[in-house]
């Protein structure tokens, strides 16, 4: 167990370090932020002077070493636009993104769980085909398009729900539904495939041969095994949701990390971009570490060594 945790911690550190390193060099390919800050009328001399002041005139390797030294001290620099600590700006937006991501995740996986259980207990091939068709149709619809349709219908036409921002408890409903329906479609297909594989196993036939009820076989025997692949994908999905809510945050003007990241990229606010990517990478690594531990607990065949 100790070796497993140590190995996963090392892998997580290497992953975060790699992501931050790639982000550092990629954001600098977009050009000099001093030119954007000063505007198109600035002279080359003014741009060079500001670049030197901000530290962007030094060679990239020197900038990188300086960045790492500051990172190990917990300093991710100041926002070029707001002159505030970049990490503080990201952490201010993080609760909104976590609220949206976790709400969507829980709603999607709980609904998928209930839908697939109902399909298994009903044993209707027509109903199963209809549900799987709807799931496939939802996966084919872009989230931004569905979000716009929901805003037009429920906010503009019916006036039932807020369209933009996070100004009331009802504000999360439309963006959460937009993301949760995509999650729902994915988990329905995974759970349905998992149950389909379990139906072929010998222990299921043995349970039926002993006279056990269908509901008991499904809930007691098949469900725990069908959940295993879903847990792995759900963990990856939850980690990805933190950075994957970007489009939905833009559509609904949700004040989260994704919206901050996009605006910072367009403004070449390097410090904020790097801070946001670091937070997303850390969250992804932590979630996947937890999933690995949970998988080992649920499946005795997995040895945590």
XYZ file of C-alpha atoms in Angstrom:
305
model
C 0.000 0.000 0.000
C 2.795 2.424 0.922
C 4.609 1.649 -2.338
C 1.436 2.226 -4.311
C 0.805 5.612 -2.664
C 4.441 6.646 -3.088
C 4.453 5.650 -6.766
C 1.209 7.505 -7.432
C 2.478 10.604 -5.646
C 5.630 10.625 -7.752
C 3.602 10.150 -10.927
C 1.307 13.000 -9.877
C 4.201 15.365 -9.213
C 5.797 14.505 -12.559
C 2.444 15.026 -14.325
C 1.848 18.434 -12.755
C 5.441 19.497 -13.441
C 5.108 18.429 -17.091
C 1.794 20.240 -17.563
C 3.129 23.452 -16.014
C 6.284 23.266 -18.136
C 4.349 22.791 -21.362
C 1.987 25.608 -20.411
C 4.913 27.930 -19.675
C 6.383 27.562 -23.155
C 3.096 27.388 -25.071
C 1.661 30.622 -23.705
C 4.788 32.465 -24.805
C 4.328 31.382 -28.409
C 1.442 33.853 -28.768
C 3.753 36.871 -28.718
C 4.954 39.628 -26.441
C 2.358 40.670 -23.830
C 3.944 44.113 -23.569
C 2.738 44.946 -27.091
C -0.818 43.995 -26.152
C -0.724 45.961 -22.928
C 0.561 49.143 -24.594
C -1.644 48.904 -27.668
C -0.960 49.256 -31.415
C 0.250 52.860 -31.130
C 3.176 52.018 -28.830
C 6.679 52.458 -30.189
C 9.168 49.555 -30.332
C 11.250 51.322 -27.688
C 8.313 51.501 -25.290
C 7.494 47.827 -25.907
C 11.105 46.785 -25.289
C 11.245 48.836 -22.090
C 8.043 47.295 -20.699
C 9.181 43.793 -21.723
C 12.396 44.304 -19.776
C 10.455 45.544 -16.758
C 8.142 42.506 -16.852
C 11.035 40.108 -17.388
C 10.010 38.981 -20.866
C 13.138 40.268 -22.578
C 15.327 37.564 -20.992
C 15.959 34.299 -22.886
C 13.285 31.654 -22.406
C 15.526 29.292 -20.381
C 16.276 32.135 -17.962
C 12.575 32.986 -17.702
C 11.810 29.322 -17.081
C 14.343 28.960 -14.250
C 13.029 32.166 -12.677
C 9.467 30.867 -12.990
C 10.332 27.532 -11.321
C 12.173 29.244 -8.486
C 9.128 31.420 -7.795
C 6.765 28.440 -8.180
C 8.544 26.436 -5.480
C 7.985 29.414 -3.181
C 4.263 29.471 -3.999
C 4.561 32.613 -6.105
C 2.888 32.413 -9.516
C 3.331 36.084 -10.273
C 0.975 39.020 -10.667
C -1.778 39.412 -13.221
C -0.618 41.757 -15.968
C -4.100 43.214 -16.243
C -5.249 43.498 -12.635
C -1.892 43.661 -10.816
C -3.118 41.084 -8.298
C -1.622 37.690 -7.401
C -2.545 35.305 -10.219
C -3.223 32.394 -7.884
C -5.602 34.508 -5.795
C -7.610 35.386 -8.901
C -7.908 31.704 -9.829
C -8.866 30.637 -6.303
C -11.596 33.297 -6.244
C -13.140 31.684 -9.334
C -12.574 28.072 -8.248
C -15.666 27.686 -5.978
C -18.018 28.588 -8.850
C -16.377 26.070 -11.172
C -16.375 23.347 -8.493
C -20.047 24.029 -7.795
C -20.960 23.642 -11.455
C -18.673 20.653 -12.101
C -19.718 18.676 -9.009
C -23.434 19.421 -9.455
C -23.313 18.287 -13.073
C -21.242 15.218 -12.217
C -23.535 14.031 -9.413
C -26.705 14.737 -11.397
C -25.430 12.899 -14.466
C -24.148 9.776 -12.719
C -27.152 9.427 -10.373
C -29.637 9.742 -13.235
C -27.646 7.254 -15.329
C -27.595 4.818 -12.433
C -31.384 5.036 -11.999
C -32.115 4.830 -15.737
C -29.954 1.758 -16.335
C -31.286 -0.025 -13.257
C -34.819 0.610 -14.502
C -33.868 -0.767 -17.925
C -32.371 -3.899 -16.394
C -35.354 -4.539 -14.159
C -37.869 -3.854 -16.954
C -35.965 -6.106 -19.407
C -37.526 -4.306 -22.386
C -35.352 -4.346 -25.507
C -37.409 -1.587 -27.156
C -37.100 0.724 -24.167
C -33.376 0.012 -23.967
C -32.908 0.813 -27.659
C -34.850 4.073 -27.308
C -32.788 5.187 -24.302
C -29.485 4.312 -25.991
C -30.579 6.181 -29.116
C -31.366 9.274 -27.050
C -27.989 8.967 -25.316
C -26.203 8.800 -28.668
C -28.185 11.778 -29.949
C -27.193 13.852 -26.896
C -23.522 13.003 -27.352
C -23.768 14.233 -30.948
C -25.127 17.631 -29.884
C -22.487 20.273 -28.997
C -22.871 21.554 -25.429
C -22.752 25.206 -26.489
C -25.654 24.653 -28.917
C -27.762 22.879 -26.302
C -26.957 25.610 -23.796
C -28.140 28.319 -26.189
C -31.362 26.390 -26.893
C -32.040 26.021 -23.158
C -31.502 29.746 -22.642
C -33.872 30.620 -25.506
C -36.596 28.256 -24.281
C -36.477 28.489 -20.477
C -35.032 31.979 -19.966
C -36.181 34.045 -22.942
C -39.463 32.448 -24.034
C -40.798 31.015 -20.759
C -38.965 33.292 -18.326
C -38.687 30.453 -15.842
C -34.947 30.490 -15.140
C -32.065 32.989 -15.178
C -30.089 33.043 -18.401
C -26.679 34.350 -17.369
C -24.409 34.726 -14.379
C -24.566 33.273 -10.885
C -26.913 35.635 -9.123
C -29.369 33.181 -7.553
C -29.651 29.476 -6.628
C -31.637 28.896 -9.836
C -28.761 30.188 -11.973
C -26.980 26.827 -11.862
C -29.900 24.827 -13.261
C -29.421 25.459 -16.995
C -25.617 25.104 -17.104
C -25.771 22.023 -14.855
C -28.376 20.385 -17.114
C -26.262 21.173 -20.174
C -23.244 19.356 -18.750
C -25.154 16.657 -16.835
C -27.035 15.427 -19.906
C -23.724 14.798 -21.653
C -22.445 12.971 -18.570
C -25.726 11.065 -18.387
C -25.389 9.860 -21.966
C -21.839 8.631 -21.369
C -22.615 6.767 -18.147
C -25.763 5.157 -19.560
C -23.730 3.612 -22.354
C -20.965 2.499 -19.974
C -23.357 0.968 -17.460
C -25.393 -0.726 -20.171
C -22.227 -2.250 -21.641
C -21.114 -3.326 -18.173
C -24.394 -5.075 -17.456
C -24.314 -6.695 -20.895
C -20.921 -8.246 -20.117
C -22.046 -9.422 -16.683
C -25.080 -11.216 -18.149
C -22.638 -13.575 -19.915
C -20.758 -14.554 -16.767
C -21.102 -17.956 -15.125
C -21.939 -16.546 -11.696
C -25.072 -14.902 -13.130
C -26.296 -18.159 -14.652
C -25.540 -19.919 -11.372
C -27.508 -17.339 -9.407
C -30.519 -17.787 -11.679
C -30.151 -21.565 -11.454
C -30.392 -21.300 -7.664
C -33.749 -19.594 -8.079
C -32.729 -16.086 -7.084
C -34.998 -13.279 -8.237
C -33.924 -11.122 -11.161
C -33.893 -7.980 -9.027
C -31.638 -9.669 -6.457
C -29.204 -10.903 -9.105
C -28.994 -7.459 -10.690
C -28.599 -5.467 -7.473
C -26.500 -7.840 -5.393
C -24.324 -9.624 -7.939
C -24.173 -7.746 -11.230
C -24.249 -4.124 -10.113
C -20.930 -4.059 -8.159
C -19.048 -5.570 -11.124
C -20.780 -3.374 -13.709
C -19.787 -0.267 -11.729
C -16.021 -0.890 -11.882
C -15.329 0.478 -15.389
C -17.706 3.372 -14.702
C -15.713 4.391 -11.621
C -12.524 4.712 -13.650
C -14.146 6.792 -16.385
C -16.089 8.852 -13.841
C -12.865 9.753 -12.057
C -11.222 10.884 -15.269
C -14.368 12.766 -16.203
C -14.613 14.550 -12.874
C -11.032 15.726 -13.178
C -11.610 16.852 -16.746
C -14.803 18.691 -15.797
C -12.852 21.356 -13.913
C -11.239 22.475 -17.155
C -13.965 21.155 -19.420
C -16.690 23.541 -18.300
C -15.045 26.356 -20.293
C -17.558 26.435 -23.153
C -20.570 26.188 -20.855
C -19.177 28.911 -18.587
C -18.845 31.196 -21.598
C -22.378 30.458 -22.840
C -23.960 31.124 -19.444
C -21.456 33.788 -18.341
C -20.671 31.605 -15.340
C -17.909 33.252 -13.245
C -15.602 30.257 -13.034
C -12.021 29.294 -13.792
C -12.844 28.458 -17.405
C -14.139 31.919 -18.168
C -11.098 33.452 -16.448
C -8.756 31.194 -18.403
C -10.218 32.122 -21.784
C -10.139 35.855 -21.072
C -6.565 35.596 -19.767
C -5.449 33.748 -22.888
C -6.939 36.409 -25.151
C -5.210 39.110 -23.098
C -1.927 37.186 -22.884
C -2.053 37.369 -19.111
C 0.583 34.676 -18.729
C 0.625 34.513 -14.947
C -3.126 33.878 -14.668
C -3.059 31.293 -17.470
C -0.248 29.385 -15.775
C -1.978 29.564 -12.376
C -5.274 28.289 -13.812
C -3.580 25.396 -15.615
C -1.669 24.473 -12.444
C -4.875 24.365 -10.374
C -6.668 22.265 -13.006
C -3.741 19.827 -13.221
C -3.567 19.479 -9.422
C -7.291 18.807 -9.212
C -7.085 16.206 -11.982
C -4.193 14.373 -10.281
C -5.886 14.388 -6.859
C -9.161 13.036 -8.235
C -7.446 10.249 -10.137
C -5.402 9.300 -7.090
C -8.640 8.956 -5.124
C -10.187 6.858 -7.907
C -7.209 4.473 -7.888
C -7.636 3.925 -4.148
C -11.399 3.422 -4.482
C -10.946 0.967 -7.348
C -8.591 -1.111 -5.230
C -11.091 -1.200 -2.385
C -14.040 -2.214 -4.583
C -12.177 -4.830 -6.622
C -10.219 -7.335 -4.457
C -8.405 -8.513 -7.599
C -6.573 -5.177 -7.735
C -3.574 -5.165 -5.415
C -2.416 -1.808 -4.112
C 1.308 -2.486 -3.982
